[in-house]
């Protein structure tokens, strides 16, 4: 990367009947290869997240401790010291809260998110933990392409610091 930054691609695996609701998301660094291992054609959409930061809260935790964030759907993300984790989509409980804990230490901590939060950034710097509550309004598409079964596409560089790629299986005309 000539700009000196880390290029990442966030991948959302989607159900064809609900293409706007990701099943799972992963982060990849270039270079990488996309291979369609599905028995059907898949559509790949590339775009940028349109976001609005709603609020930011700072808490503390020992730098030596493991910090784990848990959402209401049972997802758990470890936030390593001096690193960050991004959670999208974020599933909040009925009180609009997320839970964080330190494994091996009794008790949980709760943080109330601002209304509309569906994306959470957690940044750890020393003993400081910064919680950024974000709302994703949509995805600004920049490209769409299709891959046939067994077809591959090599990605050597990415045009942005962070790009969202959505993979949607395409149903055959007979519904298979």
mmCIF file of C-alpha atoms in Angstrom:
data_model
loop_
_atom_site.group_PDB
_atom_site.id
_atom_site.type_symbol
_atom_site.label_atom_id
_atom_site.label_comp_id
_atom_site.label_asym_id
_atom_site.label_seq_id
_atom_site.Cartn_x
_atom_site.Cartn_y
_atom_site.Cartn_z
ATOM 1 C CA UNK A 1 0.000 0.000 0.000
ATOM 2 C CA UNK A 2 1.626 3.194 -1.157
ATOM 3 C CA UNK A 3 -0.396 5.297 1.317
ATOM 4 C CA UNK A 4 1.075 3.431 4.296
ATOM 5 C CA UNK A 5 -2.346 2.499 5.732
ATOM 6 C CA UNK A 6 -3.906 -0.893 6.262
ATOM 7 C CA UNK A 7 -6.394 -1.827 3.586
ATOM 8 C CA UNK A 8 -9.249 -4.020 4.701
ATOM 9 C CA UNK A 9 -12.261 -5.576 3.064
ATOM 10 C CA UNK A 10 -15.252 -6.365 5.218
ATOM 11 C CA UNK A 11 -17.282 -9.269 3.837
ATOM 12 C CA UNK A 12 -20.964 -9.757 4.588
ATOM 13 C CA UNK A 13 -22.396 -13.175 3.756
ATOM 14 C CA UNK A 14 -26.106 -12.746 3.012
ATOM 15 C CA UNK A 15 -29.209 -14.871 2.627
ATOM 16 C CA UNK A 16 -30.803 -14.384 -0.838
ATOM 17 C CA UNK A 17 -34.262 -13.873 0.708
ATOM 18 C CA UNK A 18 -32.978 -11.097 3.032
ATOM 19 C CA UNK A 19 -30.021 -9.545 1.140
ATOM 20 C CA UNK A 20 -29.806 -6.494 3.430
ATOM 21 C CA UNK A 21 -29.300 -8.558 6.602
ATOM 22 C CA UNK A 22 -25.773 -10.035 6.873
ATOM 23 C CA UNK A 23 -25.445 -13.575 8.210
ATOM 24 C CA UNK A 24 -21.759 -13.246 9.060
ATOM 25 C CA UNK A 25 -19.001 -10.726 8.515
ATOM 26 C CA UNK A 26 -15.245 -11.207 8.229
ATOM 27 C CA UNK A 27 -12.329 -8.866 7.533
ATOM 28 C CA UNK A 28 -9.699 -9.593 4.867
ATOM 29 C CA UNK A 29 -6.450 -7.861 3.950
ATOM 30 C CA UNK A 30 -5.307 -7.622 0.318
ATOM 31 C CA UNK A 31 -4.001 -9.549 -1.568
ATOM 32 C CA UNK A 32 -6.595 -12.330 -1.564
ATOM 33 C CA UNK A 33 -8.639 -14.473 -3.948
ATOM 34 C CA UNK A 34 -12.414 -14.800 -4.045
ATOM 35 C CA UNK A 35 -13.577 -18.224 -5.213
ATOM 36 C CA UNK A 36 -17.212 -19.157 -5.714
ATOM 37 C CA UNK A 37 -17.540 -22.572 -4.071
ATOM 38 C CA UNK A 38 -21.342 -22.410 -4.255
ATOM 39 C CA UNK A 39 -23.156 -24.580 -6.811
ATOM 40 C CA UNK A 40 -24.901 -21.405 -8.035
ATOM 41 C CA UNK A 41 -23.876 -18.014 -9.381
ATOM 42 C CA UNK A 42 -23.179 -15.356 -6.712
ATOM 43 C CA UNK A 43 -23.468 -11.596 -6.953
ATOM 44 C CA UNK A 44 -20.730 -9.534 -5.311
ATOM 45 C CA UNK A 45 -21.396 -5.900 -4.409
ATOM 46 C CA UNK A 46 -18.632 -3.526 -3.356
ATOM 47 C CA UNK A 47 -19.375 -0.274 -1.560
ATOM 48 C CA UNK A 48 -18.616 2.095 1.303
ATOM 49 C CA UNK A 49 -20.541 2.277 4.560
ATOM 50 C CA UNK A 50 -22.466 5.537 5.033
ATOM 51 C CA UNK A 51 -22.209 6.155 8.769
ATOM 52 C CA UNK A 52 -23.029 8.712 11.447
ATOM 53 C CA UNK A 53 -21.261 8.696 14.812
ATOM 54 C CA UNK A 54 -23.992 9.062 17.450
ATOM 55 C CA UNK A 55 -21.941 9.157 20.651
ATOM 56 C CA UNK A 56 -18.688 8.140 22.285
ATOM 57 C CA UNK A 57 -18.071 6.865 25.835
ATOM 58 C CA UNK A 58 -14.755 6.160 27.547
ATOM 59 C CA UNK A 59 -14.238 3.519 30.258
ATOM 60 C CA UNK A 60 -11.180 1.918 31.813
ATOM 61 C CA UNK A 61 -9.852 -1.604 32.030
ATOM 62 C CA UNK A 62 -6.424 -2.967 32.877
ATOM 63 C CA UNK A 63 -4.256 -3.303 29.797
ATOM 64 C CA UNK A 64 -3.346 -6.848 30.877
ATOM 65 C CA UNK A 65 -6.997 -7.990 30.968
ATOM 66 C CA UNK A 66 -8.870 -9.704 28.151
ATOM 67 C CA UNK A 67 -11.932 -7.637 27.289
ATOM 68 C CA UNK A 68 -14.902 -9.390 25.643
ATOM 69 C CA UNK A 69 -17.979 -7.643 24.194
ATOM 70 C CA UNK A 70 -21.223 -9.641 24.015
ATOM 71 C CA UNK A 71 -24.345 -8.648 22.073
ATOM 72 C CA UNK A 72 -27.943 -9.802 22.609
ATOM 73 C CA UNK A 73 -27.701 -12.398 19.812
ATOM 74 C CA UNK A 74 -24.898 -14.219 21.663
ATOM 75 C CA UNK A 75 -22.051 -12.898 19.536
ATOM 76 C CA UNK A 76 -18.779 -12.395 21.442
ATOM 77 C CA UNK A 77 -15.790 -10.318 20.322
ATOM 78 C CA UNK A 78 -12.446 -10.104 22.105
ATOM 79 C CA UNK A 79 -10.827 -6.665 21.994
ATOM 80 C CA UNK A 80 -7.033 -7.089 22.324
ATOM 81 C CA UNK A 81 -4.969 -4.434 24.152
ATOM 82 C CA UNK A 82 -3.951 -1.486 21.920
ATOM 83 C CA UNK A 83 -6.247 -2.644 19.122
ATOM 84 C CA UNK A 84 -9.797 -2.123 17.910
ATOM 85 C CA UNK A 85 -12.816 -4.230 17.026
ATOM 86 C CA UNK A 86 -15.756 -3.233 14.855
ATOM 87 C CA UNK A 87 -19.110 -4.973 15.339
ATOM 88 C CA UNK A 88 -21.608 -4.728 12.482
ATOM 89 C CA UNK A 89 -24.455 -5.541 12.606
ATOM 90 C CA UNK A 90 -24.765 -4.930 16.349
ATOM 91 C CA UNK A 91 -27.693 -6.671 18.047
ATOM 92 C CA UNK A 92 -28.809 -4.740 21.147
ATOM 93 C CA UNK A 93 -31.091 -5.979 23.921
ATOM 94 C CA UNK A 94 -34.482 -4.390 24.702
ATOM 95 C CA UNK A 95 -32.749 -1.787 26.919
ATOM 96 C CA UNK A 96 -30.402 -0.771 24.053
ATOM 97 C CA UNK A 97 -27.409 -2.124 26.018
ATOM 98 C CA UNK A 98 -24.338 -4.187 25.306
ATOM 99 C CA UNK A 99 -22.421 -6.217 27.862
ATOM 100 C CA UNK A 100 -18.676 -6.378 28.298
ATOM 101 C CA UNK A 101 -16.724 -8.514 30.685
ATOM 102 C CA UNK A 102 -13.258 -9.652 31.619
ATOM 103 C CA UNK A 103 -13.080 -13.467 31.467
ATOM 104 C CA UNK A 104 -12.157 -14.984 34.827
ATOM 105 C CA UNK A 105 -13.382 -11.936 36.751
ATOM 106 C CA UNK A 106 -16.818 -12.111 38.309
ATOM 107 C CA UNK A 107 -19.400 -9.641 37.063
ATOM 108 C CA UNK A 108 -20.409 -7.941 33.845
ATOM 109 C CA UNK A 109 -20.493 -4.321 32.797
ATOM 110 C CA UNK A 110 -23.313 -2.772 30.766
ATOM 111 C CA UNK A 111 -23.198 0.220 28.466
ATOM 112 C CA UNK A 112 -26.335 1.844 27.100
ATOM 113 C CA UNK A 113 -26.095 2.673 23.413
ATOM 114 C CA UNK A 114 -27.706 5.680 21.755
ATOM 115 C CA UNK A 115 -30.961 4.987 19.901
ATOM 116 C CA UNK A 116 -30.239 3.992 16.323
ATOM 117 C CA UNK A 117 -26.882 2.330 17.089
ATOM 118 C CA UNK A 118 -26.341 -0.671 14.801
ATOM 119 C CA UNK A 119 -22.534 -0.523 14.542
ATOM 120 C CA UNK A 120 -20.045 -0.406 17.420
ATOM 121 C CA UNK A 121 -16.345 0.465 17.359
ATOM 122 C CA UNK A 122 -14.351 -0.484 20.468
ATOM 123 C CA UNK A 123 -10.830 0.940 20.718
ATOM 124 C CA UNK A 124 -8.328 0.059 23.451
ATOM 125 C CA UNK A 125 -5.362 2.294 24.130
ATOM 126 C CA UNK A 126 -3.483 1.406 27.310
ATOM 127 C CA UNK A 127 -6.045 1.305 30.135
ATOM 128 C CA UNK A 128 -8.550 3.417 28.190
ATOM 129 C CA UNK A 129 -11.454 1.819 26.299
ATOM 130 C CA UNK A 130 -13.363 4.030 23.847
ATOM 131 C CA UNK A 131 -16.844 2.958 22.754
ATOM 132 C CA UNK A 132 -18.058 4.639 19.560
ATOM 133 C CA UNK A 133 -21.777 4.214 18.866
ATOM 134 C CA UNK A 134 -22.434 4.486 15.134
ATOM 135 C CA UNK A 135 -25.447 4.198 12.868
ATOM 136 C CA UNK A 136 -25.003 2.775 9.384
ATOM 137 C CA UNK A 137 -27.520 4.456 7.098
ATOM 138 C CA UNK A 138 -26.709 2.330 4.102
ATOM 139 C CA UNK A 139 -24.062 1.244 1.684
ATOM 140 C CA UNK A 140 -22.879 3.506 -1.121
ATOM 141 C CA UNK A 141 -22.364 1.011 -3.965
ATOM 142 C CA UNK A 142 -19.382 1.358 -6.272
ATOM 143 C CA UNK A 143 -19.375 -1.947 -8.172
ATOM 144 C CA UNK A 144 -21.363 -5.145 -8.680
ATOM 145 C CA UNK A 145 -20.220 -8.290 -10.460
ATOM 146 C CA UNK A 146 -21.174 -11.942 -10.725
ATOM 147 C CA UNK A 147 -19.131 -15.098 -10.260
ATOM 148 C CA UNK A 148 -20.181 -18.392 -11.790
ATOM 149 C CA UNK A 149 -19.685 -21.645 -9.829
ATOM 150 C CA UNK A 150 -15.955 -22.473 -9.452
ATOM 151 C CA UNK A 151 -14.957 -19.071 -10.895
ATOM 152 C CA UNK A 152 -12.200 -17.115 -9.103
ATOM 153 C CA UNK A 153 -11.323 -13.427 -8.838
ATOM 154 C CA UNK A 154 -7.946 -12.212 -7.566
ATOM 155 C CA UNK A 155 -7.811 -8.958 -5.574
ATOM 156 C CA UNK A 156 -4.330 -7.430 -5.270
ATOM 157 C CA UNK A 157 -5.209 -3.957 -4.019
ATOM 158 C CA UNK A 158 -8.233 -2.171 -2.630
ATOM 159 C CA UNK A 159 -9.272 1.356 -3.614
ATOM 160 C CA UNK A 160 -10.174 2.457 -0.069
ATOM 161 C CA UNK A 161 -9.116 2.022 3.542
ATOM 162 C CA UNK A 162 -12.297 0.097 4.240
ATOM 163 C CA UNK A 163 -14.688 -1.336 1.715
ATOM 164 C CA UNK A 164 -17.759 -3.510 2.303
ATOM 165 C CA UNK A 165 -18.286 -6.522 0.059
ATOM 166 C CA UNK A 166 -21.653 -8.276 0.102
ATOM 167 C CA UNK A 167 -21.918 -11.808 -1.340
ATOM 168 C CA UNK A 168 -25.434 -12.892 -2.370
ATOM 169 C CA UNK A 169 -26.183 -16.346 -3.832
ATOM 170 C CA UNK A 170 -28.354 -16.051 -6.962
ATOM 171 C CA UNK A 171 -31.260 -18.444 -7.301
ATOM 172 C CA UNK A 172 -31.761 -20.246 -10.591
ATOM 173 C CA UNK A 173 -34.870 -19.420 -12.625
ATOM 174 C CA UNK A 174 -36.400 -22.743 -11.485
ATOM 175 C CA UNK A 175 -36.009 -21.631 -7.809
ATOM 176 C CA UNK A 176 -33.120 -23.989 -6.965
#
